[in-house]
Coordinates of C-alpha atoms (C1' of nucleotides) in Angstrom, one line a residue:
Chain A
M1 CA 136.7 169.3 -29.7
N2 CA 137.0 172.2 -27.3
K3 CA 139.8 174.6 -26.7
E4 CA 141.4 172.5 -24.1
F5 CA 142.4 169.5 -26.2
H6 CA 145.6 168.9 -24.2
Q7 CA 143.3 168.2 -21.3
L8 CA 141.4 165.6 -23.3
E9 CA 144.7 164.2 -24.5
N10 CA 146.4 163.9 -21.2
N11 CA 143.2 162.6 -19.6
I12 CA 143.9 159.0 -20.7
A13 CA 140.9 157.4 -19.1
G14 CA 138.6 160.2 -20.1
E15 CA 137.6 161.2 -16.6
G16 CA 134.7 163.6 -16.5
F17 CA 133.4 162.6 -19.9
L18 CA 130.9 160.1 -21.0
P19 CA 132.9 157.2 -22.5
G20 CA 132.4 156.3 -26.2
L21 CA 129.9 158.9 -27.0
A22 CA 130.3 162.1 -29.0
V23 CA 128.2 164.7 -30.7
D24 CA 128.7 165.8 -34.3
T25 CA 127.0 168.9 -35.6
V26 CA 126.1 169.7 -39.2
I27 CA 125.9 173.5 -39.1
F28 CA 124.1 174.8 -42.1
G29 CA 124.3 178.3 -43.5
F30 CA 123.1 180.0 -46.7
H31 CA 125.1 182.5 -48.7
D32 CA 125.5 183.4 -52.3
N33 CA 122.5 181.2 -53.1
Q34 CA 124.4 178.2 -51.8
L35 CA 124.0 175.9 -48.8
K36 CA 127.1 175.8 -46.7
V37 CA 128.3 173.7 -43.9
L38 CA 130.9 174.6 -41.3
L39 CA 134.0 172.4 -41.3
L40 CA 137.2 172.2 -39.4
A41 CA 140.6 171.5 -40.9
Y42 CA 142.9 169.6 -38.6
K43 CA 146.4 170.7 -38.2
N44 CA 149.0 168.8 -40.2
T45 CA 146.7 166.0 -41.1
G46 CA 144.9 167.2 -44.2
L47 CA 141.7 166.0 -42.6
Y48 CA 138.4 167.9 -42.5
A49 CA 135.7 167.3 -40.0
L50 CA 132.4 168.3 -38.6
P51 CA 132.4 170.4 -35.5
G52 CA 132.0 167.8 -32.7
G53 CA 132.8 167.2 -29.1
F54 CA 132.5 165.0 -26.1
I55 CA 129.9 165.1 -23.3
H56 CA 130.6 166.0 -19.8
D57 CA 129.5 163.3 -17.4
N58 CA 127.0 165.7 -15.8
E59 CA 125.9 167.4 -18.9
D60 CA 122.8 166.8 -21.1
V61 CA 123.7 165.4 -24.5
N62 CA 121.7 168.2 -26.1
E63 CA 123.5 170.7 -24.1
A64 CA 126.8 169.3 -25.3
A65 CA 125.7 169.8 -28.9
R66 CA 124.7 173.3 -28.1
R67 CA 128.0 174.0 -26.4
V68 CA 129.8 172.8 -29.5
L69 CA 127.6 174.9 -31.8
Q70 CA 128.2 178.0 -29.6
S71 CA 132.0 177.5 -29.4
R72 CA 132.3 177.2 -33.2
T73 CA 129.9 180.0 -34.2
A74 CA 129.6 182.3 -31.1
L75 CA 125.8 181.9 -31.5
T76 CA 123.2 181.1 -29.0
N77 CA 119.5 180.5 -29.3
I78 CA 119.9 178.6 -32.5
Y79 CA 117.7 176.0 -34.2
L80 CA 119.5 172.7 -33.3
E81 CA 118.1 169.2 -33.6
Q82 CA 119.1 165.6 -33.3
F83 CA 118.6 163.7 -36.4
Y84 CA 120.4 160.3 -36.2
V85 CA 122.7 158.2 -34.1
F86 CA 125.7 156.9 -36.1
G87 CA 126.4 153.7 -34.3
N88 CA 127.7 151.1 -36.8
Y89 CA 130.7 149.2 -35.7
S90 CA 132.2 149.7 -39.1
R91 CA 132.7 153.4 -38.4
Y92 CA 135.1 152.6 -35.6
D93 CA 138.4 154.1 -36.8
P94 CA 140.9 155.4 -34.2
G95 CA 143.3 156.4 -37.1
P96 CA 142.3 160.1 -37.4
L97 CA 142.4 161.0 -33.7
K98 CA 145.7 159.1 -33.4
A99 CA 147.1 161.0 -36.3
I100 CA 146.0 164.3 -34.7
M101 CA 147.5 163.5 -31.4
Q102 CA 150.8 162.4 -33.0
A103 CA 150.9 165.5 -35.2
R104 CA 150.8 167.4 -31.9
G105 CA 153.8 165.4 -30.7
Y106 CA 151.9 163.2 -28.4
N107 CA 152.0 159.4 -28.7
P108 CA 148.8 158.1 -27.0
P109 CA 148.8 154.7 -25.3
A110 CA 146.8 152.0 -27.1
D111 CA 144.0 152.1 -24.5
H112 CA 143.6 155.9 -24.6
W113 CA 139.9 156.7 -24.3
L114 CA 139.9 158.8 -27.5
L115 CA 141.1 155.7 -29.5
K116 CA 138.2 153.6 -28.4
R117 CA 135.0 153.0 -30.3
F118 CA 132.7 156.0 -30.4
I119 CA 129.1 156.4 -31.1
S120 CA 128.1 159.7 -32.5
V121 CA 124.8 161.6 -32.0
G122 CA 124.2 163.6 -35.1
Y123 CA 122.7 167.1 -34.8
Y124 CA 122.0 169.7 -37.4
A125 CA 121.8 173.4 -36.8
L126 CA 120.4 176.2 -39.0
V127 CA 122.2 179.5 -38.6
D128 CA 122.3 183.0 -40.0
F129 CA 125.5 182.9 -42.1
T130 CA 126.1 186.6 -41.5
R131 CA 125.9 186.4 -37.7
A132 CA 128.1 183.3 -37.2
I133 CA 131.7 183.8 -36.3
P134 CA 133.6 180.6 -37.4
T135 CA 136.1 179.9 -34.7
P136 CA 138.7 177.1 -34.9
D137 CA 139.7 175.1 -31.9
E138 CA 143.1 174.4 -30.6
I139 CA 143.8 171.5 -32.9
S140 CA 142.4 172.9 -36.1
D141 CA 144.0 175.3 -38.7
S142 CA 140.7 176.7 -39.8
C143 CA 137.0 176.8 -39.3
D144 CA 135.2 177.7 -42.5
W145 CA 132.2 177.5 -44.6
Y146 CA 132.1 175.1 -47.5
S147 CA 129.5 174.8 -50.2
L148 CA 127.6 171.5 -50.0
N149 CA 128.5 170.7 -53.6
E150 CA 132.2 171.3 -53.2
L151 CA 133.2 169.7 -49.9
P152 CA 136.7 168.5 -49.2
A153 CA 137.4 164.9 -48.3
L154 CA 136.0 164.3 -44.8
M155 CA 137.1 162.3 -41.9
Q156 CA 135.5 159.0 -41.2
D157 CA 131.8 158.9 -42.1
H158 CA 131.3 162.7 -41.8
Q159 CA 130.2 162.9 -45.5
Q160 CA 127.5 160.4 -44.8
I161 CA 126.5 162.4 -41.7
I162 CA 126.1 165.5 -43.8
N163 CA 124.1 163.6 -46.4
K164 CA 121.7 162.3 -43.8
A165 CA 121.4 165.8 -42.3
L166 CA 120.5 167.3 -45.6
E167 CA 117.9 164.6 -46.2
T168 CA 116.4 165.3 -42.8
L169 CA 116.4 169.0 -43.6
Q170 CA 114.6 168.5 -46.9
N171 CA 112.0 166.3 -45.2
E172 CA 111.3 168.7 -42.4
L173 CA 111.5 172.0 -44.3
D174 CA 107.8 171.9 -45.3
Q175 CA 106.3 170.6 -42.1
K176 CA 108.1 172.6 -39.6
L177 CA 108.7 176.2 -40.5
I178 CA 112.5 176.2 -40.1
G179 CA 113.8 177.6 -43.3
F180 CA 113.7 181.1 -41.8
N181 CA 116.5 180.2 -39.4
L182 CA 118.9 180.3 -42.3
M183 CA 117.9 183.8 -43.4
T184 CA 119.3 187.1 -42.4
E185 CA 117.1 189.3 -40.2
E186 CA 115.5 190.8 -43.2
F187 CA 115.0 189.2 -46.6
T188 CA 113.1 189.4 -49.8
M189 CA 110.6 186.8 -51.0
G190 CA 113.1 186.1 -53.8
D191 CA 115.8 185.3 -51.2
L192 CA 113.5 183.0 -49.4
Q193 CA 112.4 181.2 -52.5
S194 CA 116.1 180.8 -53.5
L195 CA 116.8 179.2 -50.2
Y196 CA 113.9 176.7 -50.6
E197 CA 115.0 175.9 -54.1
T198 CA 118.5 175.3 -53.0
I199 CA 117.6 173.0 -50.1
L200 CA 115.0 171.1 -52.1
N201 CA 117.1 171.1 -55.2
K202 CA 114.2 172.0 -57.5
K203 CA 112.5 175.0 -59.0
L204 CA 109.4 176.3 -57.3
I205 CA 106.6 178.4 -58.8
R206 CA 107.0 182.0 -57.9
A207 CA 103.4 183.0 -57.5
A208 CA 102.4 179.9 -55.6
F209 CA 105.4 180.2 -53.3
Q210 CA 104.7 183.8 -52.5
R211 CA 101.0 183.1 -51.9
K212 CA 101.9 180.2 -49.5
M213 CA 104.5 182.0 -47.5
L214 CA 102.3 185.0 -47.1
G215 CA 99.4 182.8 -46.2
L216 CA 101.3 181.3 -43.3
G217 CA 100.9 184.6 -41.5
I218 CA 104.4 184.6 -40.0
L219 CA 106.0 187.3 -42.2
E220 CA 106.0 190.9 -41.6
R221 CA 106.7 193.5 -44.2
V222 CA 109.4 195.8 -43.0
A223 CA 110.3 198.2 -45.8
K224 CA 111.2 198.2 -49.5
K225 CA 114.6 197.3 -50.8
W226 CA 115.9 199.6 -53.5
T227 CA 118.6 197.5 -55.2
G228 CA 119.5 199.9 -57.9
G229 CA 117.9 197.6 -60.5
A230 CA 115.6 199.0 -63.1
H231 CA 112.5 197.5 -61.8
K232 CA 109.9 197.5 -58.9
A233 CA 111.6 197.2 -55.6
P234 CA 110.8 194.1 -53.5
Y235 CA 109.6 194.2 -50.0
L236 CA 111.8 193.2 -47.2
Y237 CA 110.3 190.8 -44.8
K238 CA 110.9 189.8 -41.2
F239 CA 110.1 186.5 -39.6
V240 CA 107.7 187.2 -36.7
S241 CA 109.1 184.6 -34.2
N242 CA 111.9 182.2 -34.1
R243 CA 111.0 178.6 -34.6
L244 CA 113.0 176.7 -32.0
P245 CA 112.1 173.1 -31.2
A246 CA 111.0 172.2 -27.7
D247 CA 113.6 170.2 -25.8
N248 CA 111.9 167.2 -24.3
S249 CA 114.6 164.5 -24.2
Chain B
M1 CA 118.2 142.9 -21.0
N2 CA 119.0 139.5 -22.3
K3 CA 118.6 136.1 -20.9
E4 CA 122.0 136.1 -19.3
F5 CA 121.5 138.8 -16.8
H6 CA 123.7 137.2 -14.2
Q7 CA 126.5 137.7 -16.7
L8 CA 125.8 141.4 -16.9
E9 CA 125.5 141.5 -13.1
N10 CA 128.8 139.7 -12.4
N11 CA 130.6 141.7 -15.1
I12 CA 131.2 144.6 -12.9
A13 CA 133.2 146.6 -15.3
G14 CA 130.9 145.8 -18.2
E15 CA 133.5 144.1 -20.4
G16 CA 132.3 143.4 -23.9
F17 CA 129.7 146.1 -23.8
L18 CA 129.6 149.8 -24.8
P19 CA 129.7 151.7 -21.5
G20 CA 126.9 154.1 -20.6
L21 CA 124.8 153.4 -23.7
A22 CA 121.6 151.4 -24.0
V23 CA 118.7 151.0 -26.5
D24 CA 115.1 151.1 -25.5
T25 CA 112.4 149.9 -27.9
V26 CA 108.8 151.0 -28.0
I27 CA 107.2 148.0 -29.7
F28 CA 103.7 149.0 -31.0
G29 CA 101.0 146.5 -31.8
F30 CA 97.3 146.9 -32.7
H31 CA 94.5 144.8 -31.3
D32 CA 90.9 145.2 -30.4
N33 CA 91.0 148.7 -32.0
Q34 CA 93.7 149.8 -29.6
L35 CA 97.3 150.7 -29.8
K36 CA 99.4 148.5 -27.5
V37 CA 103.0 148.6 -26.4
L38 CA 105.0 145.7 -25.1
L39 CA 106.2 146.1 -21.5
L40 CA 108.2 144.0 -19.0
A41 CA 107.4 143.7 -15.3
Y42 CA 110.5 143.4 -13.2
K43 CA 110.5 140.7 -10.5
N44 CA 109.8 141.8 -7.0
T45 CA 110.1 145.5 -7.8
G46 CA 106.7 146.4 -9.1
L47 CA 108.4 148.3 -11.9
Y48 CA 107.4 148.2 -15.5
A49 CA 109.8 149.0 -18.3
L50 CA 110.3 149.1 -22.1
P51 CA 112.2 146.3 -23.6
G52 CA 115.8 147.4 -23.8
G53 CA 119.3 146.2 -23.7
F54 CA 123.0 147.0 -24.0
I55 CA 125.2 147.0 -27.0
H56 CA 128.1 144.6 -27.5
D57 CA 131.3 146.4 -28.2
N58 CA 131.5 144.9 -31.7
E59 CA 127.9 145.3 -32.6
D60 CA 126.0 148.0 -34.5
V61 CA 123.7 150.0 -32.3
N62 CA 120.8 149.3 -34.7
E63 CA 121.6 145.6 -34.6
A64 CA 121.4 145.7 -30.8
A65 CA 117.9 147.2 -31.1
R66 CA 117.0 144.5 -33.5
R67 CA 118.3 141.8 -31.2
V68 CA 116.3 143.2 -28.3
L69 CA 113.2 143.3 -30.5
Q70 CA 113.7 139.8 -31.7
S71 CA 114.4 138.4 -28.2
R72 CA 111.1 139.9 -26.8
T73 CA 108.8 139.1 -29.8
A74 CA 110.5 136.2 -31.7
L75 CA 110.1 138.4 -34.8
T76 CA 112.5 139.2 -37.5
N77 CA 112.3 141.5 -40.5
I78 CA 110.3 144.1 -38.6
Y79 CA 109.9 147.8 -39.1
L80 CA 112.3 149.3 -36.6
E81 CA 113.6 152.9 -36.5
Q82 CA 115.5 155.2 -34.2
F83 CA 113.5 158.2 -33.2
Y84 CA 115.4 160.0 -30.4
V85 CA 118.3 159.9 -28.0
F86 CA 117.4 160.4 -24.4
G87 CA 120.5 162.0 -22.9
N88 CA 119.5 164.4 -20.2
Y89 CA 121.5 164.2 -17.0
S90 CA 118.3 164.4 -15.0
R91 CA 117.2 160.9 -16.2
Y92 CA 120.3 159.4 -14.4
D93 CA 118.8 157.2 -11.8
P94 CA 120.6 154.0 -10.7
G95 CA 117.8 153.2 -8.3
P96 CA 115.7 150.8 -10.4
L97 CA 118.7 148.7 -11.6
K98 CA 120.0 148.6 -8.1
A99 CA 116.6 147.4 -6.8
I100 CA 116.5 144.8 -9.5
M101 CA 119.9 143.4 -8.6
Q102 CA 119.2 143.5 -4.9
A103 CA 115.9 141.7 -5.4
R104 CA 118.0 139.0 -7.0
G105 CA 120.1 138.8 -3.9
Y106 CA 123.0 140.6 -5.4
N107 CA 124.4 143.7 -3.8
P108 CA 126.3 145.5 -6.5
P109 CA 129.4 147.7 -5.7
A110 CA 128.9 151.4 -6.0
D111 CA 131.0 151.6 -9.2
H112 CA 129.1 148.7 -10.9
W113 CA 128.8 149.7 -14.6
L114 CA 125.0 149.2 -14.6
L115 CA 124.7 151.8 -11.9
K116 CA 126.5 154.5 -13.9
R117 CA 124.8 157.1 -16.0
F118 CA 123.3 155.7 -19.2
I119 CA 122.2 157.4 -22.4
S120 CA 119.4 155.6 -24.2
V121 CA 118.8 155.4 -27.9
G122 CA 115.1 155.2 -28.5
Y123 CA 113.6 153.0 -31.2
Y124 CA 110.1 152.2 -32.2
A125 CA 108.9 149.1 -33.9
L126 CA 105.7 148.2 -35.6
V127 CA 104.7 144.6 -35.4
D128 CA 101.8 142.3 -36.2
F129 CA 100.2 141.7 -32.8
T130 CA 99.1 138.3 -33.8
R131 CA 102.6 137.1 -34.8
A132 CA 104.6 138.4 -31.9
I133 CA 105.3 136.0 -29.1
P134 CA 105.9 138.2 -26.0
T135 CA 108.9 136.6 -24.1
P136 CA 110.0 137.8 -20.7
D137 CA 113.7 137.8 -19.9
E138 CA 115.5 136.3 -16.9
I139 CA 114.7 139.3 -14.6
S140 CA 111.1 139.9 -15.5
D141 CA 107.9 138.3 -14.4
S142 CA 106.1 139.0 -17.5
C143 CA 106.3 140.5 -21.0
D144 CA 102.9 141.7 -22.1
W145 CA 100.9 144.1 -24.2
Y146 CA 99.4 147.1 -22.5
S147 CA 97.0 149.6 -24.1
L148 CA 98.5 153.0 -24.6
N149 CA 95.7 154.6 -22.6
E150 CA 96.0 152.3 -19.6
L151 CA 99.7 152.0 -19.0
P152 CA 101.1 151.0 -15.6
A153 CA 103.6 153.3 -13.8
L154 CA 106.9 153.0 -15.7
M155 CA 110.5 153.0 -14.8
Q156 CA 112.5 156.2 -15.1
D157 CA 111.5 158.3 -18.1
H158 CA 110.0 155.4 -20.1
Q159 CA 106.6 157.0 -20.2
Q160 CA 108.1 160.1 -21.9
I161 CA 109.9 157.8 -24.3
I162 CA 106.6 156.2 -25.2
N163 CA 105.0 159.6 -25.7
K164 CA 107.7 160.7 -28.0
A165 CA 107.6 157.5 -29.9
L166 CA 103.9 158.0 -30.5
E167 CA 104.4 161.5 -31.6
T168 CA 107.0 160.3 -34.1
L169 CA 104.6 157.6 -35.3
Q170 CA 101.8 160.1 -35.8
N171 CA 104.1 162.4 -37.8
E172 CA 105.5 159.7 -40.0
L173 CA 102.3 157.7 -40.6
D174 CA 101.2 159.8 -43.6
Q175 CA 104.6 160.4 -45.3
K176 CA 106.0 156.9 -45.0
L177 CA 103.6 154.1 -45.6
I178 CA 104.2 152.3 -42.4
G179 CA 100.8 151.7 -40.9
F180 CA 100.5 148.4 -42.7
N181 CA 103.2 146.9 -40.5
L182 CA 100.8 146.9 -37.6
M183 CA 98.1 145.0 -39.5
T184 CA 97.7 141.3 -39.8
E185 CA 98.5 139.7 -43.1
E186 CA 95.0 140.3 -44.4
F187 CA 92.7 143.0 -43.3
T188 CA 89.6 145.0 -44.3
M189 CA 89.5 148.6 -45.2
G190 CA 87.6 149.2 -42.0
D191 CA 90.4 147.6 -40.0
L192 CA 93.0 149.9 -41.6
Q193 CA 90.9 153.0 -41.1
S194 CA 90.4 152.1 -37.5
L195 CA 94.2 151.8 -37.1
Y196 CA 94.7 155.2 -38.6
E197 CA 92.0 156.7 -36.5
T198 CA 93.5 155.2 -33.4
I199 CA 97.0 156.4 -34.1
L200 CA 96.1 159.8 -35.2
N201 CA 93.4 160.1 -32.5
K202 CA 90.8 161.5 -34.9
K203 CA 87.9 160.4 -37.1
L204 CA 88.7 160.1 -40.8
I205 CA 86.2 160.3 -43.7
R206 CA 85.5 156.8 -44.9
A207 CA 85.1 157.5 -48.6
A208 CA 88.2 159.7 -48.8
F209 CA 90.2 157.2 -46.8
Q210 CA 89.3 154.3 -49.0
R211 CA 89.9 156.4 -52.2
K212 CA 93.4 157.4 -50.9
M213 CA 94.5 154.0 -49.8
L214 CA 93.4 152.3 -53.0
G215 CA 95.0 155.2 -55.0
L216 CA 98.4 154.3 -53.4
G217 CA 98.4 151.2 -55.5
I218 CA 100.0 149.1 -52.7
L219 CA 96.9 147.1 -51.8
E220 CA 95.8 143.8 -53.3
R221 CA 92.3 142.4 -53.0
V222 CA 92.6 138.9 -51.8
A223 CA 89.0 137.7 -51.1
K224 CA 85.8 138.7 -49.3
K225 CA 85.2 138.3 -45.7
W226 CA 81.9 136.9 -44.6
T227 CA 81.6 138.1 -41.1
G228 CA 78.1 136.8 -40.4
G229 CA 76.8 140.3 -40.4
A230 CA 73.6 141.2 -42.2
H231 CA 75.3 143.3 -44.8
K232 CA 77.6 143.4 -47.8
A233 CA 80.9 141.6 -47.1
P234 CA 84.1 143.7 -47.1
Y235 CA 87.1 142.8 -49.2
L236 CA 90.2 141.5 -47.5
Y237 CA 93.3 143.3 -48.6
K238 CA 97.0 142.4 -48.6
F239 CA 99.8 144.8 -48.5
V240 CA 102.0 144.2 -51.6
S241 CA 105.4 144.7 -50.0
N242 CA 106.8 145.4 -46.6
R243 CA 108.0 148.9 -46.0
L244 CA 111.2 148.6 -44.2
P245 CA 113.5 151.6 -43.9
A246 CA 117.0 151.4 -45.3
D247 CA 119.7 151.2 -42.7
N248 CA 122.3 153.8 -43.5
S249 CA 123.7 154.7 -40.2
Chain C
dC1 C1' 61.7 138.0 -50.8
dC2 C1' 61.7 141.8 -47.8
dT3 C1' 64.5 144.2 -44.3
dT4 C1' 68.8 145.8 -42.4
dA5 C1' 73.4 147.2 -42.0
dT6 C1' 77.6 148.0 -44.1
dT7 C1' 80.6 148.3 -48.1
dG8 C1' 82.3 150.2 -52.5
dT9 C1' 82.1 153.9 -55.4
dA10 C1' 80.1 157.8 -58.0
dT11 C1' 79.1 162.6 -57.8
dC12 C1' 79.5 167.1 -56.7
dA13 C1' 81.4 170.9 -53.5
dA14 C1' 85.2 173.0 -51.3
dT15 C1' 89.8 173.7 -50.9
dT16 C1' 94.4 173.7 -52.4
dT17 C1' 97.9 174.0 -55.8
dG18 C1' 99.6 175.0 -60.6
dT19 C1' 99.7 178.4 -64.4
dT20 C1' 99.2 182.5 -66.8
dA21 C1' 98.7 187.2 -67.1
dC22 C1' 99.0 191.8 -65.9
dA23 C1' 99.3 196.1 -63.4
dA24 C1' 102.7 198.5 -60.3
dT25 C1' 107.1 200.5 -60.1
dA26 C1' 112.3 201.6 -59.7
dA27 C1' 116.0 202.8 -62.4
dT28 C1' 117.8 204.2 -67.0
dA29 C1' 117.9 206.5 -71.3
dA30 C1' 115.8 209.2 -75.0
Chain D
dT1 C1' 109.4 214.5 -69.0
dT2 C1' 108.5 210.4 -70.8
dA3 C1' 109.3 206.0 -72.9
dT4 C1' 111.9 201.5 -71.8
dT5 C1' 113.1 197.7 -69.1
dA6 C1' 113.1 194.2 -65.6
dT7 C1' 111.2 192.4 -61.7
dT8 C1' 107.6 192.3 -58.1
dG9 C1' 102.9 191.6 -56.2
dT10 C1' 98.7 189.7 -57.0
dA11 C1' 94.6 188.6 -59.6
dA12 C1' 92.3 185.2 -62.3
dC13 C1' 91.5 180.9 -63.9
dA14 C1' 92.7 175.8 -64.5
dA15 C1' 93.9 171.5 -62.5
dA16 C1' 94.3 168.5 -58.9
dT17 C1' 93.2 167.1 -54.4
dT18 C1' 90.2 166.5 -50.5
dG19 C1' 85.6 166.8 -48.1
dA20 C1' 80.8 165.5 -48.0
dT21 C1' 76.8 163.2 -49.6
dA22 C1' 74.3 159.8 -51.9
dC23 C1' 73.3 155.5 -53.6
dA24 C1' 73.6 150.9 -55.6
dA25 C1' 75.4 146.3 -54.2
dT26 C1' 75.0 142.6 -51.1
dA27 C1' 75.3 139.2 -47.0
dA28 C1' 72.6 137.7 -43.4
dG29 C1' 68.0 137.0 -40.9
dG30 C1' 63.1 136.8 -40.6

DNA sequence: CCTTATTGTATCAATTTGTTACAATAATAA
DNA sequence: TTATTATTGTAACAAATTGATACAATAAGG
């Protein structure tokens, strides 16, 4: 969804957009030792949904996802990757979009392009929670972070999309060095370990974790962090370079 | 492409199909210690292409890929997975399909659905070379195996699709236990090691490889194989169960 | 029955990972 | 000032995994 929903709505044939194809983006953040995802609440409908959008007919699909990500977070240069195409016929359900349009006082014709079957390309993004500026679109009441373990009821198969995104993140966390994208600029080793433990949903051994992370040679010690606690102050670390995937679609 | 290409061709608006979306399948096989992919040669055009097809408007996308795989190999119950969506605008090139239709004596109107921009969902399949029956479709001269290192010039971005499929296979070979899908029913440890070495493009240590494979507990010794060579006969192994991914799209 | 090439596996070394321990050190209180 | 406390950084060792080498077992063929 972008800010010009009335344009999509009145554009009954969907001119200028790829028909039947959308992107949905699972935007992960990390805060208060919890994994969060960004969700939109649709006006009057009680429905929650992933940030998604349609693809301009002269736009790269990956670019469309990046545009969606940017319009909901005001962030650029973010870790963003495809993870799955949701293309089962059983997910075809024009109900939600119809309800949204009707709640706006618009009664779409039966052959309206937005009511046709859509295939969705799933993306996941890893963002710095503190830098994202959640921004609702024209048809949503809110754009907010929700903890993964207390999500509201979601539109269509968006819960499954989130589940699969998390699975992918868990699998790719070790191989690719992508966890850092969820951290703030500076962080302690404890912060980082907490992130890993939350994503992987298991305890890690402190000494081994620290040894491994330092061994990667991608962390730089910046300063010490005096928290006020009655104990040795931890170092603050900085990630030396962003890990963004190459786009070779 | 299916056997009824004239139906696609005369169906100018693409009724019954999802517009602008296709599947392309990189079908891997292993023979003579070489990785092979199945390619189609299009009539009169000198173009080679991956087996691909369109999606019925009431069909799961994954099912469409499975249908394509089955129609080109006569195989069912095959390891088949999505690996990437190729959706860059720059890949839009109606030339090849136009050439194919014209070579058939059909001059398509400019707004023919097959000449519009297509997004392609990439799949890769791992098949037993000896069981596949390469089957051309109506518009191709041949359907044949080609060694990965001596591929003919390919249509559009199909070479890139193959490259990315191979990358994915290399990355997933260790984690998931999928290499066995490329073997014949019975194989020696040497055969299996040769497969791994070919896919990963590096030498492996014989003793360690054997120890690891046996340690997985998924191989069963069937018999010995007397090759006629002047040396100890290797065991023949069988894979205990097919490794097919769950379909949760 | 001796030679030859290859297989299956044992053995030990090297590396990586798991575990425990302990010194270093900020705050606080005696 | 000096103990006390909690947490961090890292050393030290154990356990597990992987790399490398060696060697016995064994099908052919002479």
